[in-house]
């Protein structure tokens, strides 16, 4: 392993290194500058890149938005209400840690999990992915992941599984609204499959 020094101009660009460091005040500043209300979990397939815009339209939010600058031209915020969590297939298992920490930081109220048509994850079956992986790389995926996390064989099943995984997680606040959608890559439209509103609703 080889490391190089971080340039002095950015080495201390961490909030915790600032003389006025105040964790509680910073969380307030983040909430104000990054007014994210919805996090969308989706796949890095470039054909699915329209998902955050479609979700913003569905919930009447701003995307992609633009930078908010202070009087010195520093970037202190952004106008979009939609945050993006991108992982293979758009799965809850990968997104869980990010949702937990980002919700603590930003306090958003909605997570939208989106799976898409003709996703690479739909080329697998529970056994085909793990058998081929074992043959080619020697590792046993089933030792590390639930088989539901390794393929998409039915959109209703995969979205229900993901929303349930988030709802049952003790580190996701019960107040967060959860949704599961399928995105059609050809028509660029969303289809709602599951809605599980949080406890904060009247
Ligand atoms: Zn995909």
mmCIF file with all atom_site columns, C-alpha atoms in Angstrom, residues 10-193:
data_model
loop_
_atom_site.group_PDB
_atom_site.id
_atom_site.type_symbol
_atom_site.label_atom_id
_atom_site.label_alt_id
_atom_site.label_comp_id
_atom_site.label_asym_id
_atom_site.label_entity_id
_atom_site.label_seq_id
_atom_site.pdbx_PDB_ins_code
_atom_site.Cartn_x
_atom_site.Cartn_y
_atom_site.Cartn_z
_atom_site.occupancy
_atom_site.B_iso_or_equiv
_atom_site.pdbx_formal_charge
_atom_site.auth_seq_id
_atom_site.auth_comp_id
_atom_site.auth_asym_id
_atom_site.auth_atom_id
_atom_site.pdbx_PDB_model_num
ATOM 1   C CA . UNK A 1 10  ? -7.852  20.563  2.043   1.00 0.00 ? 10  UNK A CA 1
ATOM 2   C CA . UNK A 1 11  ? -6.293  18.604  4.919   1.00 0.00 ? 11  UNK A CA 1
ATOM 3   C CA . UNK A 1 12  ? -8.175  20.567  7.589   1.00 0.00 ? 12  UNK A CA 1
ATOM 4   C CA . UNK A 1 13  ? -11.393 20.945  5.616   1.00 0.00 ? 13  UNK A CA 1
ATOM 5   C CA . UNK A 1 14  ? -13.328 18.838  8.108   1.00 0.00 ? 14  UNK A CA 1
ATOM 6   C CA . UNK A 1 15  ? -16.014 20.369  10.294  1.00 0.00 ? 15  UNK A CA 1
ATOM 7   C CA . UNK A 1 16  ? -14.543 18.680  13.352  1.00 0.00 ? 16  UNK A CA 1
ATOM 8   C CA . UNK A 1 17  ? -11.253 20.549  12.735  1.00 0.00 ? 17  UNK A CA 1
ATOM 9   C CA . UNK A 1 18  ? -12.828 24.003  12.718  1.00 0.00 ? 18  UNK A CA 1
ATOM 10  C CA . UNK A 1 19  ? -12.173 26.311  15.707  1.00 0.00 ? 19  UNK A CA 1
ATOM 11  C CA . UNK A 1 20  ? -15.905 26.926  16.172  1.00 0.00 ? 20  UNK A CA 1
ATOM 12  C CA . UNK A 1 21  ? -16.799 23.213  16.009  1.00 0.00 ? 21  UNK A CA 1
ATOM 13  C CA . UNK A 1 22  ? -20.248 22.606  17.528  1.00 0.00 ? 22  UNK A CA 1
ATOM 14  C CA . UNK A 1 23  ? -21.853 19.260  16.520  1.00 0.00 ? 23  UNK A CA 1
ATOM 15  C CA . UNK A 1 24  ? -25.439 20.270  17.400  1.00 0.00 ? 24  UNK A CA 1
ATOM 16  C CA . UNK A 1 25  ? -25.228 23.605  15.558  1.00 0.00 ? 25  UNK A CA 1
ATOM 17  C CA . UNK A 1 26  ? -23.734 21.864  12.535  1.00 0.00 ? 26  UNK A CA 1
ATOM 18  C CA . UNK A 1 27  ? -26.612 19.432  12.300  1.00 0.00 ? 27  UNK A CA 1
ATOM 19  C CA . UNK A 1 28  ? -28.957 22.434  12.256  1.00 0.00 ? 28  UNK A CA 1
ATOM 20  C CA . UNK A 1 29  ? -26.860 24.025  9.527   1.00 0.00 ? 29  UNK A CA 1
ATOM 21  C CA . UNK A 1 30  ? -26.970 20.850  7.445   1.00 0.00 ? 30  UNK A CA 1
ATOM 22  C CA . UNK A 1 31  ? -30.730 20.591  7.738   1.00 0.00 ? 31  UNK A CA 1
ATOM 23  C CA . UNK A 1 32  ? -31.054 24.196  6.591   1.00 0.00 ? 32  UNK A CA 1
ATOM 24  C CA . UNK A 1 33  ? -28.538 24.008  3.749   1.00 0.00 ? 33  UNK A CA 1
ATOM 25  C CA . UNK A 1 34  ? -29.400 20.521  2.546   1.00 0.00 ? 34  UNK A CA 1
ATOM 26  C CA . UNK A 1 35  ? -33.164 20.427  2.776   1.00 0.00 ? 35  UNK A CA 1
ATOM 27  C CA . UNK A 1 36  ? -33.494 16.785  1.722   1.00 0.00 ? 36  UNK A CA 1
ATOM 28  C CA . UNK A 1 37  ? -37.000 15.431  2.297   1.00 0.00 ? 37  UNK A CA 1
ATOM 29  C CA . UNK A 1 38  ? -36.733 12.226  0.291   1.00 0.00 ? 38  UNK A CA 1
ATOM 30  C CA . UNK A 1 39  ? -33.969 9.725   -0.251  1.00 0.00 ? 39  UNK A CA 1
ATOM 31  C CA . UNK A 1 40  ? -34.281 7.595   -3.354  1.00 0.00 ? 40  UNK A CA 1
ATOM 32  C CA . UNK A 1 41  ? -32.530 4.223   -3.517  1.00 0.00 ? 41  UNK A CA 1
ATOM 33  C CA . UNK A 1 42  ? -31.869 3.081   -7.081  1.00 0.00 ? 42  UNK A CA 1
ATOM 34  C CA . UNK A 1 43  ? -29.533 1.215   -9.465  1.00 0.00 ? 43  UNK A CA 1
ATOM 35  C CA . UNK A 1 44  ? -26.433 2.638   -11.217 1.00 0.00 ? 44  UNK A CA 1
ATOM 36  C CA . UNK A 1 45  ? -27.606 1.264   -14.599 1.00 0.00 ? 45  UNK A CA 1
ATOM 37  C CA . UNK A 1 46  ? -27.362 4.428   -16.799 1.00 0.00 ? 46  UNK A CA 1
ATOM 38  C CA . UNK A 1 47  ? -30.744 3.568   -18.335 1.00 0.00 ? 47  UNK A CA 1
ATOM 39  C CA . UNK A 1 48  ? -32.227 4.109   -14.860 1.00 0.00 ? 48  UNK A CA 1
ATOM 40  C CA . UNK A 1 49  ? -30.700 7.569   -14.391 1.00 0.00 ? 49  UNK A CA 1
ATOM 41  C CA . UNK A 1 50  ? -34.095 9.247   -14.822 1.00 0.00 ? 50  UNK A CA 1
ATOM 42  C CA . UNK A 1 51  ? -35.305 7.772   -11.524 1.00 0.00 ? 51  UNK A CA 1
ATOM 43  C CA . UNK A 1 52  ? -34.518 10.697  -9.183  1.00 0.00 ? 52  UNK A CA 1
ATOM 44  C CA . UNK A 1 53  ? -36.264 13.162  -11.528 1.00 0.00 ? 53  UNK A CA 1
ATOM 45  C CA . UNK A 1 54  ? -39.283 10.876  -11.771 1.00 0.00 ? 54  UNK A CA 1
ATOM 46  C CA . UNK A 1 55  ? -39.424 10.519  -7.975  1.00 0.00 ? 55  UNK A CA 1
ATOM 47  C CA . UNK A 1 56  ? -39.121 14.301  -7.534  1.00 0.00 ? 56  UNK A CA 1
ATOM 48  C CA . UNK A 1 57  ? -42.061 14.766  -9.915  1.00 0.00 ? 57  UNK A CA 1
ATOM 49  C CA . UNK A 1 58  ? -44.085 12.090  -8.107  1.00 0.00 ? 58  UNK A CA 1
ATOM 50  C CA . UNK A 1 59  ? -43.707 13.848  -4.743  1.00 0.00 ? 59  UNK A CA 1
ATOM 51  C CA . UNK A 1 60  ? -43.634 17.457  -5.972  1.00 0.00 ? 60  UNK A CA 1
ATOM 52  C CA . UNK A 1 61  ? -40.016 18.047  -5.031  1.00 0.00 ? 61  UNK A CA 1
ATOM 53  C CA . UNK A 1 62  ? -37.052 19.894  -6.532  1.00 0.00 ? 62  UNK A CA 1
ATOM 54  C CA . UNK A 1 63  ? -34.458 17.999  -8.604  1.00 0.00 ? 63  UNK A CA 1
ATOM 55  C CA . UNK A 1 64  ? -31.689 18.385  -9.707  1.00 0.00 ? 64  UNK A CA 1
ATOM 56  C CA . UNK A 1 65  ? -31.548 21.830  -8.043  1.00 0.00 ? 65  UNK A CA 1
ATOM 57  C CA . UNK A 1 66  ? -28.543 24.111  -7.680  1.00 0.00 ? 66  UNK A CA 1
ATOM 58  C CA . UNK A 1 67  ? -25.881 25.271  -5.266  1.00 0.00 ? 67  UNK A CA 1
ATOM 59  C CA . UNK A 1 68  ? -26.600 27.769  -2.484  1.00 0.00 ? 68  UNK A CA 1
ATOM 60  C CA . UNK A 1 69  ? -23.608 30.091  -2.017  1.00 0.00 ? 69  UNK A CA 1
ATOM 61  C CA . UNK A 1 70  ? -22.679 32.330  0.922   1.00 0.00 ? 70  UNK A CA 1
ATOM 62  C CA . UNK A 1 71  ? -21.419 35.896  0.466   1.00 0.00 ? 71  UNK A CA 1
ATOM 63  C CA . UNK A 1 72  ? -17.897 34.564  -0.109  1.00 0.00 ? 72  UNK A CA 1
ATOM 64  C CA . UNK A 1 73  ? -18.963 32.126  -2.810  1.00 0.00 ? 73  UNK A CA 1
ATOM 65  C CA . UNK A 1 74  ? -18.608 29.061  -0.585  1.00 0.00 ? 74  UNK A CA 1
ATOM 66  C CA . UNK A 1 75  ? -21.019 26.202  -1.211  1.00 0.00 ? 75  UNK A CA 1
ATOM 67  C CA . UNK A 1 76  ? -23.181 26.057  1.910   1.00 0.00 ? 76  UNK A CA 1
ATOM 68  C CA . UNK A 1 77  ? -26.195 24.190  0.578   1.00 0.00 ? 77  UNK A CA 1
ATOM 69  C CA . UNK A 1 78  ? -28.161 22.877  -2.363  1.00 0.00 ? 78  UNK A CA 1
ATOM 70  C CA . UNK A 1 79  ? -31.762 23.421  -3.404  1.00 0.00 ? 79  UNK A CA 1
ATOM 71  C CA . UNK A 1 80  ? -32.835 19.875  -4.262  1.00 0.00 ? 80  UNK A CA 1
ATOM 72  C CA . UNK A 1 81  ? -35.139 18.026  -1.847  1.00 0.00 ? 81  UNK A CA 1
ATOM 73  C CA . UNK A 1 82  ? -34.077 14.633  -3.214  1.00 0.00 ? 82  UNK A CA 1
ATOM 74  C CA . UNK A 1 83  ? -30.984 12.727  -2.052  1.00 0.00 ? 83  UNK A CA 1
ATOM 75  C CA . UNK A 1 84  ? -29.652 9.759   -3.984  1.00 0.00 ? 84  UNK A CA 1
ATOM 76  C CA . UNK A 1 85  ? -28.406 6.389   -2.772  1.00 0.00 ? 85  UNK A CA 1
ATOM 77  C CA . UNK A 1 86  ? -27.156 4.293   -5.670  1.00 0.00 ? 86  UNK A CA 1
ATOM 78  C CA . UNK A 1 87  ? -26.284 0.594   -5.451  1.00 0.00 ? 87  UNK A CA 1
ATOM 79  C CA . UNK A 1 88  ? -26.608 -2.583  -7.531  1.00 0.00 ? 88  UNK A CA 1
ATOM 80  C CA . UNK A 1 89  ? -30.316 -3.138  -8.100  1.00 0.00 ? 89  UNK A CA 1
ATOM 81  C CA . UNK A 1 90  ? -31.321 -0.283  -5.759  1.00 0.00 ? 90  UNK A CA 1
ATOM 82  C CA . UNK A 1 91  ? -31.474 -2.546  -2.715  1.00 0.00 ? 91  UNK A CA 1
ATOM 83  C CA . UNK A 1 92  ? -32.258 -1.756  0.910   1.00 0.00 ? 92  UNK A CA 1
ATOM 84  C CA . UNK A 1 93  ? -29.494 -3.936  2.323   1.00 0.00 ? 93  UNK A CA 1
ATOM 85  C CA . UNK A 1 94  ? -26.793 -1.653  0.891   1.00 0.00 ? 94  UNK A CA 1
ATOM 86  C CA . UNK A 1 95  ? -28.677 1.549   1.650   1.00 0.00 ? 95  UNK A CA 1
ATOM 87  C CA . UNK A 1 96  ? -29.395 0.834   5.322   1.00 0.00 ? 96  UNK A CA 1
ATOM 88  C CA . UNK A 1 97  ? -26.238 2.345   6.837   1.00 0.00 ? 97  UNK A CA 1
ATOM 89  C CA . UNK A 1 98  ? -26.537 5.465   4.671   1.00 0.00 ? 98  UNK A CA 1
ATOM 90  C CA . UNK A 1 99  ? -30.216 5.959   5.444   1.00 0.00 ? 99  UNK A CA 1
ATOM 91  C CA . UNK A 1 100 ? -29.531 5.591   9.160   1.00 0.00 ? 100 UNK A CA 1
ATOM 92  C CA . UNK A 1 101 ? -26.701 8.138   9.321   1.00 0.00 ? 101 UNK A CA 1
ATOM 93  C CA . UNK A 1 102 ? -28.199 10.576  6.828   1.00 0.00 ? 102 UNK A CA 1
ATOM 94  C CA . UNK A 1 103 ? -31.511 10.556  8.635   1.00 0.00 ? 103 UNK A CA 1
ATOM 95  C CA . UNK A 1 104 ? -29.691 11.342  11.865  1.00 0.00 ? 104 UNK A CA 1
ATOM 96  C CA . UNK A 1 105 ? -27.908 14.227  10.138  1.00 0.00 ? 105 UNK A CA 1
ATOM 97  C CA . UNK A 1 106 ? -30.673 15.601  7.941   1.00 0.00 ? 106 UNK A CA 1
ATOM 98  C CA . UNK A 1 107 ? -33.918 14.310  9.453   1.00 0.00 ? 107 UNK A CA 1
ATOM 99  C CA . UNK A 1 108 ? -35.731 13.554  6.202   1.00 0.00 ? 108 UNK A CA 1
ATOM 100 C CA . UNK A 1 109 ? -39.123 11.906  6.215   1.00 0.00 ? 109 UNK A CA 1
ATOM 101 C CA . UNK A 1 110 ? -39.305 9.630   3.195   1.00 0.00 ? 110 UNK A CA 1
ATOM 102 C CA . UNK A 1 111 ? -37.347 6.787   1.588   1.00 0.00 ? 111 UNK A CA 1
ATOM 103 C CA . UNK A 1 112 ? -38.317 5.619   -1.888  1.00 0.00 ? 112 UNK A CA 1
ATOM 104 C CA . UNK A 1 113 ? -36.853 2.298   -3.057  1.00 0.00 ? 113 UNK A CA 1
ATOM 105 C CA . UNK A 1 114 ? -36.994 1.958   -6.845  1.00 0.00 ? 114 UNK A CA 1
ATOM 106 C CA . UNK A 1 115 ? -36.262 -1.208  -8.837  1.00 0.00 ? 115 UNK A CA 1
ATOM 107 C CA . UNK A 1 116 ? -36.247 -0.959  -12.625 1.00 0.00 ? 116 UNK A CA 1
ATOM 108 C CA . UNK A 1 117 ? -37.275 -3.012  -15.647 1.00 0.00 ? 117 UNK A CA 1
ATOM 109 C CA . UNK A 1 118 ? -34.582 -5.104  -17.356 1.00 0.00 ? 118 UNK A CA 1
ATOM 110 C CA . UNK A 1 119 ? -32.205 -4.626  -14.421 1.00 0.00 ? 119 UNK A CA 1
ATOM 111 C CA . UNK A 1 120 ? -29.039 -6.721  -14.398 1.00 0.00 ? 120 UNK A CA 1
ATOM 112 C CA . UNK A 1 121 ? -30.167 -8.133  -11.051 1.00 0.00 ? 121 UNK A CA 1
ATOM 113 C CA . UNK A 1 122 ? -33.106 -9.759  -12.882 1.00 0.00 ? 122 UNK A CA 1
ATOM 114 C CA . UNK A 1 123 ? -30.662 -11.910 -14.913 1.00 0.00 ? 123 UNK A CA 1
ATOM 115 C CA . UNK A 1 124 ? -29.918 -13.923 -11.765 1.00 0.00 ? 124 UNK A CA 1
ATOM 116 C CA . UNK A 1 125 ? -31.823 -16.609 -9.940  1.00 0.00 ? 125 UNK A CA 1
ATOM 117 C CA . UNK A 1 126 ? -30.988 -17.362 -6.298  1.00 0.00 ? 126 UNK A CA 1
ATOM 118 C CA . UNK A 1 127 ? -28.697 -20.215 -7.342  1.00 0.00 ? 127 UNK A CA 1
ATOM 119 C CA . UNK A 1 128 ? -27.314 -19.024 -10.681 1.00 0.00 ? 128 UNK A CA 1
ATOM 120 C CA . UNK A 1 129 ? -25.588 -15.994 -9.189  1.00 0.00 ? 129 UNK A CA 1
ATOM 121 C CA . UNK A 1 130 ? -24.081 -17.840 -6.250  1.00 0.00 ? 130 UNK A CA 1
ATOM 122 C CA . UNK A 1 131 ? -23.043 -20.942 -8.225  1.00 0.00 ? 131 UNK A CA 1
ATOM 123 C CA . UNK A 1 132 ? -21.328 -18.930 -10.982 1.00 0.00 ? 132 UNK A CA 1
ATOM 124 C CA . UNK A 1 133 ? -19.670 -16.667 -8.434  1.00 0.00 ? 133 UNK A CA 1
ATOM 125 C CA . UNK A 1 134 ? -18.305 -19.627 -6.530  1.00 0.00 ? 134 UNK A CA 1
ATOM 126 C CA . UNK A 1 135 ? -16.924 -21.162 -9.724  1.00 0.00 ? 135 UNK A CA 1
ATOM 127 C CA . UNK A 1 136 ? -15.334 -17.950 -10.979 1.00 0.00 ? 136 UNK A CA 1
ATOM 128 C CA . UNK A 1 137 ? -14.184 -16.281 -7.756  1.00 0.00 ? 137 UNK A CA 1
ATOM 129 C CA . UNK A 1 138 ? -14.220 -19.058 -5.179  1.00 0.00 ? 138 UNK A CA 1
ATOM 130 C CA . UNK A 1 139 ? -16.349 -17.232 -2.592  1.00 0.00 ? 139 UNK A CA 1
ATOM 131 C CA . UNK A 1 140 ? -19.708 -18.279 -1.197  1.00 0.00 ? 140 UNK A CA 1
ATOM 132 C CA . UNK A 1 141 ? -22.074 -15.297 -1.482  1.00 0.00 ? 141 UNK A CA 1
ATOM 133 C CA . UNK A 1 142 ? -24.746 -17.081 0.544   1.00 0.00 ? 142 UNK A CA 1
ATOM 134 C CA . UNK A 1 143 ? -22.475 -16.975 3.578   1.00 0.00 ? 143 UNK A CA 1
ATOM 135 C CA . UNK A 1 144 ? -22.466 -13.170 3.440   1.00 0.00 ? 144 UNK A CA 1
ATOM 136 C CA . UNK A 1 145 ? -25.910 -12.205 2.159   1.00 0.00 ? 145 UNK A CA 1
ATOM 137 C CA . UNK A 1 146 ? -29.499 -13.318 2.367   1.00 0.00 ? 146 UNK A CA 1
ATOM 138 C CA . UNK A 1 147 ? -30.359 -14.813 -1.038  1.00 0.00 ? 147 UNK A CA 1
ATOM 139 C CA . UNK A 1 148 ? -33.183 -12.227 -1.392  1.00 0.00 ? 148 UNK A CA 1
ATOM 140 C CA . UNK A 1 149 ? -30.498 -9.531  -1.569  1.00 0.00 ? 149 UNK A CA 1
ATOM 141 C CA . UNK A 1 150 ? -28.717 -11.159 -4.520  1.00 0.00 ? 150 UNK A CA 1
ATOM 142 C CA . UNK A 1 151 ? -31.346 -11.131 -7.256  1.00 0.00 ? 151 UNK A CA 1
ATOM 143 C CA . UNK A 1 152 ? -34.685 -9.674  -8.341  1.00 0.00 ? 152 UNK A CA 1
ATOM 144 C CA . UNK A 1 153 ? -37.098 -12.373 -9.505  1.00 0.00 ? 153 UNK A CA 1
ATOM 145 C CA . UNK A 1 154 ? -40.394 -10.535 -8.941  1.00 0.00 ? 154 UNK A CA 1
ATOM 146 C CA . UNK A 1 155 ? -40.799 -6.792  -8.416  1.00 0.00 ? 155 UNK A CA 1
ATOM 147 C CA . UNK A 1 156 ? -43.570 -7.034  -5.845  1.00 0.00 ? 156 UNK A CA 1
ATOM 148 C CA . UNK A 1 157 ? -41.541 -9.539  -3.854  1.00 0.00 ? 157 UNK A CA 1
ATOM 149 C CA . UNK A 1 158 ? -38.243 -7.617  -4.051  1.00 0.00 ? 158 UNK A CA 1
ATOM 150 C CA . UNK A 1 159 ? -39.813 -4.262  -3.173  1.00 0.00 ? 159 UNK A CA 1
ATOM 151 C CA . UNK A 1 160 ? -41.853 -5.733  -0.333  1.00 0.00 ? 160 UNK A CA 1
ATOM 152 C CA . UNK A 1 161 ? -38.718 -7.439  0.961   1.00 0.00 ? 161 UNK A CA 1
ATOM 153 C CA . UNK A 1 162 ? -36.745 -4.165  0.843   1.00 0.00 ? 162 UNK A CA 1
ATOM 154 C CA . UNK A 1 163 ? -39.421 -1.991  2.435   1.00 0.00 ? 163 UNK A CA 1
ATOM 155 C CA . UNK A 1 164 ? -39.949 -4.618  5.141   1.00 0.00 ? 164 UNK A CA 1
ATOM 156 C CA . UNK A 1 165 ? -36.184 -4.774  5.762   1.00 0.00 ? 165 UNK A CA 1
ATOM 157 C CA . UNK A 1 166 ? -36.136 -1.009  6.339   1.00 0.00 ? 166 UNK A CA 1
ATOM 158 C CA . UNK A 1 167 ? -39.335 -0.978  8.413   1.00 0.00 ? 167 UNK A CA 1
ATOM 159 C CA . UNK A 1 168 ? -38.103 -3.755  10.672  1.00 0.00 ? 168 UNK A CA 1
ATOM 160 C CA . UNK A 1 169 ? -34.690 -2.206  11.169  1.00 0.00 ? 169 UNK A CA 1
ATOM 161 C CA . UNK A 1 170 ? -34.277 -0.856  14.715  1.00 0.00 ? 170 UNK A CA 1
ATOM 162 C CA . UNK A 1 171 ? -32.026 1.943   13.397  1.00 0.00 ? 171 UNK A CA 1
ATOM 163 C CA . UNK A 1 172 ? -34.602 3.478   11.026  1.00 0.00 ? 172 UNK A CA 1
ATOM 164 C CA . UNK A 1 173 ? -37.011 5.801   12.883  1.00 0.00 ? 173 UNK A CA 1
ATOM 165 C CA . UNK A 1 174 ? -40.606 4.552   12.763  1.00 0.00 ? 174 UNK A CA 1
ATOM 166 C CA . UNK A 1 175 ? -41.699 8.025   11.620  1.00 0.00 ? 175 UNK A CA 1
ATOM 167 C CA . UNK A 1 176 ? -40.095 7.641   8.162   1.00 0.00 ? 176 UNK A CA 1
ATOM 168 C CA . UNK A 1 177 ? -42.475 6.979   5.253   1.00 0.00 ? 177 UNK A CA 1
ATOM 169 C CA . UNK A 1 178 ? -41.370 4.102   3.034   1.00 0.00 ? 178 UNK A CA 1
ATOM 170 C CA . UNK A 1 179 ? -42.286 3.464   -0.597  1.00 0.00 ? 179 UNK A CA 1
ATOM 171 C CA . UNK A 1 180 ? -41.420 0.881   -3.244  1.00 0.00 ? 180 UNK A CA 1
ATOM 172 C CA . UNK A 1 181 ? -41.737 1.631   -6.966  1.00 0.00 ? 181 UNK A CA 1
ATOM 173 C CA . UNK A 1 182 ? -40.878 -0.021  -10.283 1.00 0.00 ? 182 UNK A CA 1
ATOM 174 C CA . UNK A 1 183 ? -39.398 2.271   -12.955 1.00 0.00 ? 183 UNK A CA 1
ATOM 175 C CA . UNK A 1 184 ? -40.009 1.400   -16.598 1.00 0.00 ? 184 UNK A CA 1
ATOM 176 C CA . UNK A 1 185 ? -36.790 2.332   -18.420 1.00 0.00 ? 185 UNK A CA 1
ATOM 177 C CA . UNK A 1 186 ? -38.517 2.584   -21.800 1.00 0.00 ? 186 UNK A CA 1
ATOM 178 C CA . UNK A 1 187 ? -41.449 4.789   -20.849 1.00 0.00 ? 187 UNK A CA 1
ATOM 179 C CA . UNK A 1 188 ? -39.561 6.493   -17.965 1.00 0.00 ? 188 UNK A CA 1
ATOM 180 C CA . UNK A 1 189 ? -42.569 6.061   -15.715 1.00 0.00 ? 189 UNK A CA 1
ATOM 181 C CA . UNK A 1 190 ? -42.914 4.978   -12.092 1.00 0.00 ? 190 UNK A CA 1
ATOM 182 C CA . UNK A 1 191 ? -45.393 2.408   -10.813 1.00 0.00 ? 191 UNK A CA 1
ATOM 183 C CA . UNK A 1 192 ? -46.115 2.369   -7.092  1.00 0.00 ? 192 UNK A CA 1
ATOM 184 C CA . UNK A 1 193 ? -46.056 -1.132  -5.586  1.00 0.00 ? 193 UNK A CA 1
#
